[in-house]
Tab-separated table of C-alpha atoms in Angstrom:
chain	number	residue	atom	x	y	z
A	1	MET	CA	42.489	96.198	89.069
A	2	LYS	CA	45.069	96.346	86.298
A	3	MET	CA	47.950	95.879	88.777
A	4	ARG	CA	46.442	92.630	89.992
A	5	HIS	CA	46.404	91.393	86.418
A	6	VAL	CA	50.044	92.397	85.934
A	7	ALA	CA	51.111	90.618	89.087
A	8	VAL	CA	49.368	87.345	88.149
A	9	LEU	CA	50.715	87.494	84.584
A	10	THR	CA	54.263	88.253	85.604
A	11	ALA	CA	54.282	85.773	88.491
A	12	SER	CA	53.542	82.961	86.006
A	13	ALA	CA	56.111	84.331	83.637
A	14	ALA	CA	58.684	84.532	86.408
A	15	ALA	CA	58.007	80.998	87.552
A	16	ALA	CA	58.242	79.723	83.954
A	17	LEU	CA	61.586	81.495	83.568
A	18	GLY	CA	62.928	80.422	86.935
A	19	VAL	CA	63.414	84.001	88.081
A	20	ALA	CA	64.315	83.934	91.703
A	21	SER	CA	64.947	86.489	94.316
A	22	GLY	CA	66.044	86.117	97.843
A	23	SER	CA	67.530	82.852	99.135
A	24	ALA	CA	67.804	79.585	97.142
A	25	GLY	CA	64.640	77.730	96.959
A	26	ALA	CA	62.462	80.746	97.972
A	27	ALA	CA	59.382	81.533	95.925
A	28	PRO	CA	59.937	84.577	93.600
A	29	MET	CA	58.941	87.800	95.309
A	30	HIS	CA	58.800	90.987	93.310
A	31	THR	CA	57.812	94.537	94.012
A	32	ARG	CA	55.203	96.316	91.966
A	33	ASP	CA	57.896	97.999	89.884
A	34	THR	CA	59.681	94.723	89.107
A	35	ALA	CA	56.328	93.162	88.186
A	36	ILE	CA	55.768	96.062	85.726
A	37	ALA	CA	59.127	95.463	84.095
A	38	LEU	CA	58.325	91.767	83.884
A	39	ALA	CA	55.052	92.604	82.137
A	40	TYR	CA	57.015	94.439	79.498
A	41	LEU	CA	59.323	91.506	79.040
A	42	ASP	CA	56.390	89.114	78.869
A	43	ALA	CA	54.950	91.307	76.049
A	44	LEU	CA	58.138	90.796	74.036
A	45	ILE	CA	57.188	87.149	73.620
A	46	SER	CA	53.360	87.217	73.787
A	47	HIS	CA	52.930	90.414	71.684
A	48	ASP	CA	50.118	91.368	74.090
A	49	ALA	CA	50.970	94.643	75.701
A	50	SER	CA	47.637	95.164	77.456
A	51	ALA	CA	49.231	94.575	80.861
A	52	VAL	CA	52.147	96.941	80.275
A	53	PRO	CA	51.370	100.277	81.979
A	54	PHE	CA	53.177	102.949	79.925
A	55	ALA	CA	52.896	106.603	80.823
A	56	PRO	CA	51.339	108.526	77.880
A	57	ASP	CA	54.623	110.306	77.270
A	58	ALA	CA	56.849	107.230	77.819
A	59	THR	CA	60.058	107.028	75.795
A	60	ARG	CA	62.483	104.293	74.851
A	61	VAL	CA	66.171	104.772	73.873
A	62	GLU	CA	68.101	101.932	72.257
A	63	ALA	CA	71.851	102.273	71.766
A	64	GLY	CA	71.558	106.024	72.120
A	65	LEU	CA	68.746	106.357	69.504
A	66	GLN	CA	65.188	107.151	70.532
A	67	THR	CA	63.013	104.307	69.315
A	68	GLY	CA	59.903	105.027	71.491
A	69	PHE	CA	58.109	108.338	71.547
A	70	SER	CA	54.893	107.649	73.492
A	71	GLY	CA	53.086	104.983	75.537
A	72	PRO	CA	50.577	104.252	72.774
A	73	GLN	CA	53.400	103.921	70.184
A	74	LEU	CA	55.359	101.586	72.486
A	75	THR	CA	52.239	99.533	73.036
A	76	TYR	CA	51.578	99.245	69.341
A	77	ASP	CA	55.200	98.351	68.562
A	78	LEU	CA	55.189	95.491	71.153
A	79	GLU	CA	51.976	94.061	69.606
A	80	HIS	CA	52.625	94.760	65.909
A	81	GLY	CA	56.239	95.904	65.311
A	82	PRO	CA	58.248	93.734	62.985
A	83	GLN	CA	61.306	94.166	65.231
A	84	TYR	CA	59.492	92.294	68.000
A	85	SER	CA	57.987	89.589	65.711
A	86	LEU	CA	61.541	88.134	65.435
A	87	VAL	CA	61.823	87.590	69.201
A	88	GLN	CA	61.865	83.862	69.991
A	89	ARG	CA	62.722	83.723	73.699
A	90	PHE	CA	64.586	85.424	76.502
A	91	TYR	CA	66.496	83.697	79.298
A	92	ASN	CA	69.169	84.132	82.023
A	93	LEU	CA	67.044	87.018	83.373
A	94	ARG	CA	68.635	89.006	86.195
A	95	LEU	CA	66.702	91.841	87.808
A	96	THR	CA	67.756	94.602	90.215
A	97	GLU	CA	65.754	97.459	91.565
A	98	ALA	CA	66.514	100.680	93.420
A	99	ASP	CA	64.523	103.840	93.891
A	100	GLY	CA	62.016	103.359	91.071
A	101	VAL	CA	64.564	102.069	88.602
A	102	VAL	CA	64.435	98.401	87.539
A	103	THR	CA	67.275	96.966	85.553
A	104	ALA	CA	66.684	93.749	83.576
A	105	ARG	CA	69.607	91.979	82.025
A	106	TYR	CA	68.958	88.991	79.837
A	107	LEU	CA	69.852	87.055	76.740
A	108	LEU	CA	67.424	87.171	73.838
A	109	ASP	CA	67.286	84.901	70.756
A	110	SER	CA	65.645	86.209	67.609
A	111	GLY	CA	65.109	84.455	64.294
A	112	VAL	CA	62.639	83.380	61.677
A	113	ALA	CA	60.448	80.323	61.349
A	114	GLY	CA	61.930	78.705	64.457
A	115	VAL	CA	65.485	79.141	63.290
A	116	ARG	CA	67.626	81.217	65.643
A	117	LEU	CA	69.576	83.839	63.786
A	118	VAL	CA	71.202	85.818	66.598
A	119	THR	CA	71.501	86.004	70.342
A	120	VAL	CA	71.978	89.349	72.029
A	121	ASP	CA	72.782	90.412	75.538
A	122	ILE	CA	70.270	93.090	76.595
A	123	THR	CA	70.292	95.459	79.487
A	124	GLU	CA	67.093	97.487	79.830
A	125	THR	CA	66.635	100.100	82.515
A	126	PHE	CA	63.051	101.057	83.363
A	127	ALA	CA	62.229	104.300	85.144
A	128	ILE	CA	58.969	103.607	86.859
A	129	SER	CA	56.848	105.939	89.009
A	130	ASP	CA	53.168	105.990	89.995
A	131	GLY	CA	52.838	102.467	88.565
A	132	LEU	CA	53.822	103.581	85.029
A	133	ILE	CA	56.883	103.041	82.891
A	134	HIS	CA	58.207	106.479	81.954
A	135	THR	CA	61.453	105.629	80.224
A	136	ILE	CA	63.317	102.575	79.008
A	137	ASP	CA	66.977	102.707	78.172
A	138	ALA	CA	68.181	99.648	76.333
A	139	THR	CA	71.739	98.457	75.493
A	140	ILE	CA	71.973	95.583	73.028
A	141	VAL	CA	75.222	93.681	72.421
A	142	PRO	CA	75.481	90.702	70.037
A	143	VAL	CA	76.758	87.517	71.670
A	144	GLY	CA	79.667	85.948	69.789
């Protein structure tokens, strides 16, 4: 049941973002794992992580530092963390997937009160198995 919710939620997000796969003009088609990664990206903006299926022991590493220590903590951070409250939008999303690993590369604007302060180039690699995110490895580079 939850997977159906993720697919609907992420399909609308993908359509809104213009995420395409396959040939030009084709409707976006995503695997379950890609839909799960899209649910996480959607939560960056919506601050509603209810559709993000984290494993209980999920971890997140950002620039070599562990920033996520469990699924519940990652869910809480997406919904209430001050670091995510600054996120304004993401765009230029490119997704690849191979053997349970989804890589999302995108630009993200963050700021305060509608004023963009910085744009960063993010690459996040999601290790997904059994319908759950187990690890996220993020690289964040400021855009000049």
